[in-house]
Coordinates of C-alpha atoms in Angstrom, one line a residue:
M72 CA 1.3 14.1 -3.0
N73 CA 3.5 15.2 -5.8
D74 CA 3.0 13.3 -9.1
A75 CA 6.8 12.7 -9.5
A76 CA 8.8 10.9 -6.8
A77 CA 11.8 12.9 -5.7
P78 CA 15.1 11.2 -4.5
V79 CA 14.9 10.2 -0.9
P80 CA 17.6 11.7 1.3
T81 CA 19.9 9.3 3.1
P82 CA 19.7 9.6 6.9
A83 CA 22.9 10.2 8.9
P84 CA 23.8 6.9 10.6
A85 CA 23.7 6.9 14.4
P86 CA 27.3 6.8 15.8
P87 CA 28.3 3.7 17.7
A88 CA 30.8 5.4 20.0
T89 CA 30.4 8.1 22.7
T90 CA 32.8 10.4 21.0
R91 CA 30.7 10.5 17.9
R92 CA 27.3 11.0 19.5
A93 CA 26.3 14.7 19.4
R94 CA 25.7 16.1 22.9
V95 CA 24.3 19.4 24.1
R96 CA 24.3 20.3 27.8
A97 CA 20.7 20.0 29.0
P98 CA 19.1 23.2 30.4
E99 CA 17.6 23.1 33.9
L100 CA 13.9 22.2 34.4
I101 CA 11.9 25.3 35.4
G102 CA 8.2 25.6 35.8
K103 CA 6.2 28.1 37.8
G104 CA 3.5 25.6 38.5
G105 CA 5.9 23.2 40.3
W106 CA 6.1 19.4 40.4
L107 CA 3.4 16.7 40.5
N108 CA 3.8 13.0 41.3
T109 CA 6.9 13.6 43.4
G110 CA 5.4 13.6 46.9
G111 CA 6.0 17.4 47.1
K112 CA 9.7 17.2 46.2
D113 CA 11.3 19.5 43.6
L114 CA 13.5 17.8 41.1
D115 CA 16.6 19.1 39.2
L116 CA 19.0 17.6 36.7
A117 CA 21.8 17.3 39.2
G118 CA 19.7 15.0 41.3
L119 CA 18.9 12.9 38.2
R120 CA 22.5 12.5 37.2
G121 CA 23.3 8.9 36.5
R122 CA 19.8 8.2 35.1
I123 CA 18.6 8.4 31.5
V124 CA 16.0 11.1 31.5
I125 CA 13.3 11.4 28.8
L126 CA 11.4 14.7 28.8
D127 CA 7.9 14.5 27.3
F128 CA 6.7 18.0 26.3
W129 CA 2.9 17.6 26.2
T130 CA -0.4 19.4 26.8
F131 CA -3.5 17.6 27.8
C132 CA -5.7 18.9 24.9
C133 CA -3.5 17.2 22.4
I134 CA -4.5 13.8 21.1
N135 CA -1.0 13.1 19.8
C136 CA 0.3 13.8 23.3
L137 CA -2.1 11.2 24.7
H138 CA -0.9 8.7 22.1
V139 CA 2.7 9.3 23.2
L140 CA 1.7 8.7 26.9
D141 CA 0.5 5.3 25.8
E142 CA 3.5 4.6 23.6
L143 CA 5.8 5.2 26.6
R144 CA 4.1 3.0 29.1
E145 CA 5.9 -0.2 28.1
L146 CA 9.3 1.5 28.0
E147 CA 8.6 3.2 31.3
E148 CA 7.9 -0.2 33.0
K149 CA 10.7 -2.1 31.3
H150 CA 13.5 0.4 32.2
R151 CA 12.1 1.7 35.5
D152 CA 15.5 1.3 37.3
T153 CA 17.5 3.3 34.7
V154 CA 15.0 5.6 33.0
V155 CA 13.2 8.6 34.5
I156 CA 10.4 10.0 32.3
I157 CA 9.4 13.5 33.1
G158 CA 6.4 15.1 31.6
V159 CA 6.8 18.9 31.0
H160 CA 3.3 20.3 30.7
S161 CA 3.3 23.2 28.2
P162 CA -0.1 24.7 27.7
K163 CA -1.8 25.7 24.5
F164 CA -5.2 26.9 25.8
V165 CA -5.7 29.3 28.7
H166 CA -7.5 26.7 30.7
E167 CA -4.4 24.4 30.4
A168 CA -2.3 26.9 32.3
E169 CA -4.5 26.4 35.4
H170 CA -2.6 24.3 37.9
A171 CA -5.7 22.5 39.1
A172 CA -6.5 21.5 35.5
V173 CA -3.0 20.0 35.1
V174 CA -3.4 18.1 38.4
D175 CA -6.7 16.7 37.0
A176 CA -5.2 15.8 33.6
V177 CA -2.3 13.8 35.3
E178 CA -4.8 11.6 37.1
R179 CA -7.3 11.5 34.2
Y180 CA -4.8 10.0 31.8
G181 CA -3.0 7.7 34.2
V182 CA 0.4 9.5 34.1
E183 CA 2.7 7.5 36.3
H184 CA 5.9 9.7 36.3
P185 CA 6.8 13.1 37.6
V186 CA 5.3 16.1 35.8
L187 CA 6.6 19.7 35.7
D188 CA 3.8 22.2 35.4
D189 CA 5.3 24.9 33.1
P190 CA 2.5 27.4 32.4
E191 CA 4.8 30.1 31.1
L192 CA 6.6 27.7 28.7
A193 CA 9.9 28.5 30.3
T194 CA 11.4 25.0 29.8
W195 CA 9.7 24.7 26.4
K196 CA 11.7 27.8 25.3
Q197 CA 15.0 26.6 26.9
Y198 CA 14.8 23.4 24.9
A199 CA 13.7 25.3 21.7
V200 CA 10.6 23.0 21.4
R201 CA 8.3 23.8 18.5
A202 CA 5.6 21.2 18.7
W203 CA 3.4 19.0 20.9
P204 CA 4.4 16.3 21.6
T205 CA 8.3 16.5 21.7
L206 CA 10.5 13.9 23.4
V207 CA 14.0 14.8 24.5
V208 CA 16.5 12.2 25.7
I209 CA 19.2 13.3 28.2
D210 CA 22.1 10.9 29.0
P211 CA 23.3 10.0 32.5
E212 CA 25.9 12.8 32.3
G213 CA 23.3 15.5 31.7
Y214 CA 23.6 16.0 27.9
V215 CA 20.8 16.0 25.3
V216 CA 21.5 13.2 22.9
A217 CA 18.3 13.0 20.9
Q218 CA 15.0 14.9 20.1
H219 CA 11.9 13.4 18.6
A220 CA 8.7 15.3 17.6
G221 CA 5.4 13.6 17.1
E222 CA 4.3 10.0 17.4
G223 CA 5.8 6.6 16.6
H224 CA 9.3 7.0 18.2
A225 CA 9.0 4.6 21.1
H226 CA 11.0 1.9 19.3
A227 CA 13.8 4.3 18.4
I228 CA 14.0 5.6 22.0
E229 CA 14.0 1.9 23.2
R230 CA 17.1 1.3 21.1
L231 CA 18.8 4.4 22.2
V232 CA 18.1 3.6 25.9
A233 CA 19.6 0.2 25.5
E234 CA 22.8 1.8 23.9
L235 CA 23.0 4.4 26.7
E236 CA 22.6 1.7 29.4
A237 CA 25.5 -0.4 28.0
E238 CA 27.7 2.7 27.3
H239 CA 27.3 4.3 30.7
E240 CA 27.3 1.0 32.6
A241 CA 30.8 0.4 31.1
K242 CA 31.9 4.0 32.0
G243 CA 30.6 3.7 35.5
T244 CA 28.2 6.7 35.0
L245 CA 24.9 4.8 35.1
R246 CA 23.0 4.8 38.4
R247 CA 20.3 2.2 38.9
G248 CA 17.5 2.3 41.5
D249 CA 14.0 3.5 42.2
G250 CA 12.8 6.7 40.4
P251 CA 11.4 9.8 41.9
Y252 CA 7.7 9.0 41.1
V253 CA 5.3 9.1 44.0
A254 CA 1.8 8.0 43.3
P255 CA -1.0 10.4 44.6
E256 CA -3.5 9.2 47.1
P257 CA -6.6 7.6 45.4
V258 CA -9.9 9.5 45.8
A259 CA -13.2 7.6 46.5
T260 CA -16.0 8.9 44.1
H261 CA -18.7 7.1 42.2
L262 CA -17.3 8.3 38.9
R263 CA -13.8 9.4 38.0
F264 CA -13.4 11.8 35.1
P265 CA -16.4 10.5 33.2
G266 CA -16.5 11.1 29.5
K267 CA -19.9 10.7 27.9
A268 CA -23.4 9.6 28.8
I269 CA -26.7 8.4 27.2
V270 CA -30.2 7.7 28.5
L271 CA -31.1 4.0 28.4
P272 CA -34.6 2.8 27.4
N273 CA -35.4 2.1 31.1
G274 CA -34.7 5.7 32.0
N275 CA -31.3 5.1 33.6
F276 CA -28.1 6.7 32.5
L277 CA -25.1 4.8 31.1
V278 CA -21.8 6.7 31.7
S279 CA -18.3 6.1 30.4
D280 CA -16.2 6.2 33.5
S281 CA -13.1 6.9 31.5
T282 CA -10.3 7.0 34.0
R283 CA -11.5 3.8 35.7
H284 CA -11.9 2.0 32.4
Q285 CA -15.5 1.1 33.0
L286 CA -19.1 1.8 32.0
V287 CA -21.5 2.7 34.9
E288 CA -25.3 2.4 34.8
I289 CA -26.8 5.0 37.1
E290 CA -30.4 5.6 38.2
P291 CA -32.3 8.7 37.0
D292 CA -31.3 10.5 40.2
G293 CA -27.8 10.7 38.7
E294 CA -26.1 9.3 41.8
T295 CA -27.3 5.7 42.6
V296 CA -25.1 3.1 40.9
V297 CA -27.0 0.1 39.4
R298 CA -24.0 -1.8 38.0
R299 CA -20.5 -1.4 36.6
I300 CA -19.4 -3.0 33.4
G301 CA -15.7 -3.8 33.0
S302 CA -13.0 -5.0 35.4
G303 CA -11.7 -1.5 36.1
E304 CA -8.3 -2.4 34.8
R305 CA -6.9 -1.1 31.5
G306 CA -7.2 -3.9 28.9
F307 CA -8.8 -5.2 25.7
G308 CA -10.4 -8.4 26.8
P309 CA -14.1 -9.3 27.0
D310 CA -14.3 -7.6 30.5
A311 CA -11.9 -4.7 29.9
F312 CA -11.8 -1.2 28.4
S313 CA -9.1 1.4 28.0
E314 CA -10.4 5.0 28.7
P315 CA -13.8 4.5 27.0
Q316 CA -15.6 7.7 25.8
G317 CA -18.5 7.9 23.4
L318 CA -21.7 5.8 23.6
C319 CA -24.8 5.4 21.4
L320 CA -27.8 3.1 21.3
L321 CA -28.2 0.9 18.2
P322 CA -31.8 1.1 16.8
G323 CA -34.1 -1.8 17.3
G324 CA -33.8 -4.7 19.8
T325 CA -34.7 -2.6 22.8
S326 CA -36.3 -5.3 24.9
Q327 CA -37.4 -4.1 28.3
A328 CA -36.0 -6.9 30.5
E329 CA -36.5 -6.3 34.2
G330 CA -33.5 -4.5 35.7
S331 CA -32.0 -3.8 32.3
G332 CA -31.8 -0.9 29.9
G333 CA -32.5 -3.3 27.0
G334 CA -30.8 -3.2 23.7
R335 CA -27.2 -2.8 22.5
V336 CA -24.8 0.1 23.0
V337 CA -21.8 1.0 20.8
V338 CA -18.8 2.1 22.9
A339 CA -15.9 4.2 21.6
D340 CA -13.1 2.3 23.4
T341 CA -10.7 5.2 22.8
V342 CA -7.2 4.0 23.9
N343 CA -7.9 0.5 22.5
H344 CA -8.6 2.1 19.1
A345 CA -11.8 0.1 18.8
L346 CA -15.5 0.0 18.8
R347 CA -17.2 -2.4 21.3
V348 CA -20.8 -3.3 21.7
L349 CA -22.4 -3.9 25.1
D350 CA -25.5 -6.1 25.3
L351 CA -27.5 -4.4 28.1
D352 CA -29.5 -7.6 28.9
T353 CA -26.5 -9.9 29.4
G354 CA -23.7 -7.4 30.1
A355 CA -21.6 -9.1 27.4
V356 CA -19.1 -7.0 25.5
E357 CA -17.8 -7.8 21.9
T358 CA -15.4 -6.0 19.6
V359 CA -17.1 -4.9 16.4
A360 CA -14.5 -2.6 14.8
G361 CA -10.8 -2.1 15.1
T362 CA -7.8 -4.4 15.7
G363 CA -6.5 -2.8 18.9
R364 CA -3.7 -1.2 16.9
Q365 CA -3.5 2.5 16.1
W366 CA -4.1 3.6 12.5
W367 CA -1.0 5.1 10.7
Q368 CA -0.7 6.8 7.3
G369 CA -0.8 4.1 4.6
S370 CA -3.2 1.9 6.6
A371 CA -6.5 0.8 5.1
T372 CA -9.3 3.4 5.2
S373 CA -12.1 1.0 4.6
G374 CA -12.9 -2.7 4.7
P375 CA -14.0 -5.4 7.1
A376 CA -14.4 -3.7 10.4
L377 CA -12.3 -6.1 12.5
E378 CA -9.4 -5.9 10.0
V379 CA -9.0 -2.1 9.8
D380 CA -7.1 -0.1 12.4
L381 CA -8.7 2.9 14.0
S382 CA -7.2 5.8 15.9
S383 CA -8.7 7.2 19.2
P384 CA -12.4 7.1 18.4
W385 CA -13.9 9.7 20.8
D386 CA -17.6 9.7 20.1
V387 CA -20.2 7.8 18.2
A388 CA -23.7 8.6 16.9
W389 CA -26.4 6.8 14.8
W390 CA -27.0 8.8 11.6
Q391 CA -27.8 7.9 8.0
D392 CA -28.3 4.2 8.9
R393 CA -24.7 3.9 10.2
V394 CA -22.7 4.6 13.3
W395 CA -20.6 7.7 12.7
I396 CA -17.3 7.9 14.5
A397 CA -15.5 11.0 15.7
M398 CA -12.0 9.7 14.9
A399 CA -10.1 12.2 17.0
G400 CA -6.7 10.6 16.5
V401 CA -6.6 11.3 12.7
H402 CA -8.9 14.3 12.5
Q403 CA -11.5 12.5 10.5
L404 CA -15.1 11.2 10.6
W405 CA -15.5 7.4 9.9
S406 CA -18.5 5.2 10.0
W407 CA -19.3 1.6 10.9
D408 CA -22.2 -0.2 9.2
P409 CA -23.5 -3.0 11.4
A410 CA -25.4 -4.6 8.5
T411 CA -22.3 -5.2 6.5
G412 CA -19.7 -5.3 9.2
T413 CA -17.5 -2.7 7.4
V414 CA -15.9 0.7 8.3
R415 CA -14.9 3.5 6.0
V416 CA -13.7 7.1 6.1
E417 CA -16.6 9.6 5.6
A418 CA -14.9 13.0 5.9
G419 CA -11.5 14.5 6.4
T420 CA -8.0 14.3 4.9
T421 CA -6.1 13.7 8.2
N422 CA -4.7 17.2 7.9
E423 CA -5.4 19.2 11.1
G424 CA -7.2 22.5 10.7
L425 CA -10.6 24.0 9.8
V426 CA -11.5 23.7 6.1
D427 CA -15.1 23.3 5.0
G428 CA -16.5 22.0 1.8
P429 CA -16.9 18.5 0.2
A430 CA -16.4 15.9 2.9
A431 CA -13.4 14.3 1.3
E432 CA -11.6 17.7 1.2
A433 CA -12.5 18.9 4.7
W434 CA -10.0 19.4 7.5
F435 CA -10.9 18.7 11.2
A436 CA -8.9 19.0 14.4
Q437 CA -9.7 16.3 17.0
P438 CA -13.5 15.9 16.4
S439 CA -14.7 14.8 19.9
G440 CA -18.5 15.1 20.1
L441 CA -21.3 14.1 17.8
A442 CA -25.1 14.6 17.8
A443 CA -27.6 13.6 15.1
A444 CA -30.4 15.9 14.5
G445 CA -32.5 15.2 11.4
D446 CA -30.6 16.0 8.2
R447 CA -27.6 17.2 10.1
L448 CA -24.8 15.6 12.2
W449 CA -23.4 18.1 14.6
I450 CA -19.7 18.0 15.5
A451 CA -17.7 19.4 18.4
D452 CA -14.3 20.0 16.7
S453 CA -12.2 20.5 19.8
E454 CA -8.8 21.8 18.7
T455 CA -10.4 24.4 16.4
S456 CA -12.8 25.4 19.2
A457 CA -15.5 25.0 16.6
L458 CA -19.1 23.8 16.2
R459 CA -19.6 22.2 12.7
Y460 CA -22.0 19.9 11.0
V461 CA -22.3 17.4 8.1
E462 CA -25.2 17.5 5.7
R463 CA -26.1 15.9 2.4
D464 CA -24.7 17.4 -0.7
G465 CA -26.1 15.5 -3.7
E466 CA -24.8 12.0 -3.6
G467 CA -22.2 12.9 -1.0
F468 CA -21.7 15.0 2.1
R469 CA -20.3 18.5 2.9
I470 CA -18.9 20.0 6.0
V471 CA -20.1 23.4 7.3
S472 CA -18.7 25.5 10.2
A473 CA -21.3 27.2 12.3
V474 CA -19.0 28.6 15.0
G475 CA -15.2 28.9 15.0
T476 CA -12.4 30.1 12.8
G477 CA -9.4 27.9 13.2
L478 CA -6.7 26.4 15.5
F479 CA -5.5 29.6 17.1
D480 CA -8.6 31.6 18.1
F481 CA -10.7 30.7 21.2
G482 CA -12.4 32.3 24.1
H483 CA -15.9 32.9 25.6
R484 CA -17.8 35.3 23.4
D485 CA -21.6 35.2 22.7
G486 CA -23.5 36.9 20.0
D487 CA -23.5 36.5 16.2
A488 CA -21.9 33.1 15.3
A489 CA -19.4 34.7 12.9
Q490 CA -17.6 36.3 15.9
A491 CA -18.6 34.0 18.7
L492 CA -15.9 32.0 20.5
L493 CA -15.7 28.6 22.2
Q494 CA -12.7 27.0 24.0
H495 CA -12.0 23.3 23.2
P496 CA -15.6 21.9 23.3
L497 CA -15.9 18.1 23.6
G498 CA -19.6 17.6 23.4
V499 CA -22.7 18.6 21.5
T500 CA -26.4 17.9 22.2
A501 CA -29.4 18.4 19.9
L502 CA -32.2 20.3 21.6
P503 CA -36.0 20.0 21.0
D504 CA -36.3 23.4 19.4
G505 CA -33.7 22.7 16.7
S506 CA -30.9 24.5 18.4
V507 CA -27.8 22.7 19.8
A508 CA -26.1 22.8 23.2
V509 CA -22.3 22.7 23.2
S510 CA -20.3 21.4 26.2
D511 CA -17.8 24.2 26.1
T512 CA -15.2 22.2 28.1
Y513 CA -12.4 24.6 28.7
N514 CA -14.8 27.5 29.4
H515 CA -16.6 25.4 32.0
A516 CA -19.8 26.3 30.4
L517 CA -22.8 25.0 28.5
R518 CA -23.4 27.1 25.3
R519 CA -26.3 27.2 22.8
Y520 CA -26.2 27.8 19.1
D521 CA -29.5 28.6 17.3
P522 CA -29.4 28.0 13.6
A523 CA -32.5 30.0 13.0
S524 CA -31.1 33.3 14.4
G525 CA -27.4 32.5 14.0
Q526 CA -26.8 33.5 17.7
V527 CA -24.6 31.9 20.3
T528 CA -25.6 32.3 24.0
T529 CA -24.5 30.8 27.3
L530 CA -26.9 28.5 29.1
A531 CA -24.9 27.8 32.3
T532 CA -21.5 28.5 33.8
D533 CA -19.4 27.1 36.7
L534 CA -19.5 23.6 35.2
R535 CA -16.1 22.0 35.7
E536 CA -14.9 20.7 32.3
P537 CA -18.2 19.6 31.0
S538 CA -17.6 16.9 28.4
A539 CA -21.1 15.9 27.3
A540 CA -24.8 16.4 28.0
V541 CA -28.0 14.5 27.5
L542 CA -31.7 15.4 27.5
A543 CA -33.8 13.9 30.4
G544 CA -37.4 15.2 30.1
D545 CA -37.3 19.0 30.5
D546 CA -33.8 18.9 31.9
I547 CA -30.4 18.6 30.5
V548 CA -27.9 16.4 32.4
V549 CA -24.3 17.5 32.0
V550 CA -21.3 15.2 32.5
E551 CA -19.1 17.4 34.7
S552 CA -16.0 15.5 34.1
A553 CA -13.6 17.3 36.5
R554 CA -16.2 17.2 39.3
H555 CA -16.8 13.5 38.7
R556 CA -20.5 13.7 38.5
L557 CA -23.7 14.2 36.5
T558 CA -25.3 17.6 37.0
R559 CA -29.0 18.1 36.2
L560 CA -30.0 21.6 34.9
R561 CA -33.4 23.0 33.9
L562 CA -33.1 24.4 30.4
P563 CA -33.3 28.2 31.0
E564 CA -35.7 30.4 29.1
E565 CA -33.1 33.1 29.1
A566 CA -29.4 32.8 28.5
V567 CA -26.8 33.6 31.2
R568 CA -24.9 36.8 30.5
V569 CA -21.1 36.6 30.7
D570 CA -18.3 39.0 30.0
A571 CA -16.8 38.3 26.6
V572 CA -13.2 37.1 26.6
A573 CA -11.1 36.4 23.5
H574 CA -7.8 34.6 23.4
R575 CA -5.3 33.7 20.7
T576 CA -2.7 30.9 21.2
Q577 CA 0.3 32.6 22.7
R578 CA 3.6 31.2 21.4
A579 CA 6.7 33.1 20.5
A580 CA 6.9 33.8 16.8
T581 CA 10.1 32.7 14.9
E582 CA 11.6 35.7 13.2
V583 CA 12.4 34.8 9.5
A584 CA 13.9 36.9 6.8
P585 CA 11.8 38.0 3.8
G586 CA 12.1 36.2 0.5
T587 CA 13.2 32.5 0.4
L588 CA 13.1 30.4 3.5
R589 CA 14.7 27.0 3.6
L590 CA 12.6 24.5 5.5
D591 CA 14.4 21.4 6.8
V592 CA 12.7 18.5 8.5
V593 CA 15.5 16.7 10.3
F594 CA 15.1 12.9 10.4
Q595 CA 17.7 10.4 11.3
A596 CA 16.6 6.7 11.2
P597 CA 17.1 4.9 14.5
Q598 CA 20.3 2.9 15.0
G599 CA 20.0 -0.3 13.0
Q600 CA 17.3 1.0 10.7
K601 CA 17.1 2.7 7.3
L602 CA 14.4 4.6 5.3
D603 CA 12.0 2.1 3.8
T604 CA 12.1 2.6 0.0
R605 CA 10.9 -0.8 -1.1
Y606 CA 7.5 0.5 -2.3
G607 CA 8.6 4.0 -3.4
P608 CA 9.4 7.2 -1.3
S609 CA 9.3 6.7 2.4
T610 CA 9.0 10.3 3.3
R611 CA 6.2 12.9 2.9
L612 CA 6.0 16.6 3.5
L613 CA 2.9 18.8 3.3
V614 CA 3.1 22.6 3.8
S615 CA 0.4 25.2 4.0
S616 CA -0.1 28.6 5.8
T617 CA -2.4 30.8 7.6
P618 CA -3.2 33.2 6.0
P619 CA -2.8 31.4 2.7
E620 CA -1.3 34.6 1.3
L621 CA 1.8 34.1 3.5
L622 CA 3.3 31.8 0.9
A623 CA 4.0 32.9 -2.6
A624 CA 5.5 29.5 -3.4
G625 CA 6.3 26.2 -1.7
E626 CA 2.9 25.1 -0.4
G627 CA 1.5 21.6 -1.2
A628 CA 2.7 18.0 -0.9
G629 CA 6.0 16.4 -1.8
T630 CA 8.3 13.5 -0.9
D631 CA 11.5 15.4 0.1
L632 CA 11.9 16.5 3.8
F633 CA 13.2 19.9 2.7
R634 CA 11.8 22.7 0.7
E635 CA 12.4 26.2 -0.5
L636 CA 9.5 28.4 0.7
V637 CA 9.0 31.9 -0.8
L638 CA 7.4 34.3 1.6
A639 CA 5.0 36.8 0.0
E640 CA 5.7 40.5 0.1
G641 CA 3.3 42.6 2.2
V642 CA 2.4 39.8 4.7
A643 CA 4.1 40.6 8.1
E644 CA 3.2 37.4 10.0
G645 CA 1.4 34.2 10.0
V646 CA 1.6 30.5 10.7
L647 CA 3.3 27.8 8.7
H648 CA 1.6 24.4 8.9
V649 CA 4.0 21.6 8.3
S650 CA 3.1 17.9 8.3
A651 CA 6.0 15.3 7.9
M652 CA 6.1 11.5 7.8
A653 CA 9.0 9.1 7.5
A654 CA 9.0 5.3 7.5
S655 CA 12.0 3.2 8.6
C656 CA 12.7 -0.5 8.7
D657 CA 15.3 -2.8 10.2
D658 CA 18.5 -2.6 8.1
D659 CA 19.2 -6.4 7.9
P660 CA 19.5 -7.8 4.4
D661 CA 19.0 -11.3 5.7
N662 CA 15.7 -10.5 7.3
E663 CA 12.9 -11.2 4.8
Y664 CA 10.3 -9.5 7.1
P665 CA 12.0 -6.5 8.7
A666 CA 10.1 -4.6 11.5
C667 CA 9.0 -1.2 10.1
H668 CA 7.9 1.9 11.9
V669 CA 6.2 5.2 11.0
H670 CA 7.3 8.6 12.4
Q671 CA 5.0 11.5 11.9
Q672 CA 4.3 15.0 13.3
D673 CA 2.3 18.2 12.5
W674 CA 3.8 21.6 13.3
G675 CA 2.1 25.0 13.5
V676 CA 4.9 27.5 13.5
P677 CA 4.1 31.2 14.1
V678 CA 6.5 33.3 12.0
R679 CA 7.2 37.0 11.8
I680 CA 8.9 38.4 8.8
V681 CA 11.7 40.8 9.7
A682 CA 14.9 42.0 8.1
G683 CA 17.8 40.0 9.5
G684 CA 15.6 37.1 10.5
A685 CA 16.6 33.5 9.9
A686 CA 16.8 32.1 6.4
R687 CA 16.4 28.5 7.5
L688 CA 13.7 26.8 9.6
P689 CA 14.7 23.5 11.0
L690 CA 12.1 21.2 12.5
V691 CA 13.3 18.0 14.2
L692 CA 11.3 14.9 13.5
A693 CA 13.9 12.6 14.9
G694 CA 17.6 13.1 15.7
M695 CA 19.7 16.3 16.2
D696 CA 19.9 19.3 13.9
D697 CA 23.5 19.8 12.6
G698 CA 22.7 23.3 11.5
D699 CA 22.8 24.9 14.9
R700 CA 24.2 22.3 17.2
R701 CA 26.4 23.3 20.1
Q702 CA 28.9 20.5 21.0
G703 CA 29.1 19.4 24.6

């Protein structure tokens, strides 16, 4: 953050009357992949006239998008007769453009509204979307009236929906009734999109059956179910989970009671933002860390474990006498100490990207898999398609990348680690010879990195979205998430040969003029709220670039939501990384304890420097941009 606090800009008040609300005619919904959750029917805006439509631009790799899916559930249920939420799936990775993968993701994450599969980003471009996730609100007459990027906007949209309902009820333009959502037929399988697995002391497997919100104990054959833990309904009670993922055994206490694995297992209860502990002897589940609320900027980063908020813990591992947590939701590593009952941040700044070095200065991007191996803790850093590790550095820790270069390069390429490529790996497994296996999820492969030789090879292919793997004797058992099963493989003596494929995230670059570029993050506080300045500036802006040489001036942190950037001479293109946060509270002077909300988003904006390009770059955090608005 900047040392000096700059004046906080005053948000434009939301207009109370229809004539003052900015409106832009909504473009039609187009997607080559077609529609899901509609019973085979195609939807269009004309058929949705009279309903309030919320477009949710998402992609299933994106943890922020998954957070928004959960934020919208209550609104979706409360306003089911007036609001139609439509997911517009806009892929980042090549795998996400596969229609079958989108079908899987819609079921995996419990999406209960229509979804348009838009693999070519046609609707994304029509709505000038720049970030995942982005929410667009369309009124009953077919006009865009609001846009929100990032998380934390459900309360603002709830207020807007209430206003639109009253306004269009009075005008006679609101149409109530059932929406177009049609639930798919359920499929009977022992597991449904399982996430992680461990081997129990009795030789059985324990698997997080994520989509069914359960843990399942399975015999060594990988098929026979011994028992299920959890009700199977999404929840946070003593008999409920919400999309659990990572598992690890706590050391000690591994009694061998008949019919039991013995011991205690830590569970990353991902959507509950909590750690739970399962007693294998009794089947009892207790919460040991987290409050059930999602961590936001400004929340505590250490303290009594049951008083500190967490954010989408995805995996857990016992290392250095603590349980380390892959905190995917905030791009960090945390730890929980069972001896003291405390949690703390161990590594990462919350900025999304790939930066090595001292743990407190490192950047991650959705760390999703952990494996302890002696003096190293291996990390599958999914959004950077990277394999990284933590090691001791004097009194502290440092982060090192073994494979991977950043957010935008991915593929399937073996060979020297410096040029090898992965695609959104979710799991990592320590092997007996000191190498590590990587569950290379979006390449449908199991890869191997050998630290001794620095080489990356492929152990197996044709694995459908492998999300984790565990050793079982001389075999490795892979969690094939999208095939809903455990798959046992013999560790091959020779690696499988595959044709090398390299990809780079394909998004249209914004053409900007050389020299000075005005960056504006557009934020309008929701109706009835104002920026919260009680404890200092309520906004924050962080700017960096890839390559770093792209910016001659303007990088770094500040408290204004605008900035003059200076583009360096001689650099023709790159990516601007922008992170913005704004806090708003109820604007009621008589309310001693006003409700407050945090709005935040990260953008990665590809830019190309050309003569005649734009001199202003607007990014909408919440509201409508006055700079280039077309009136409806």
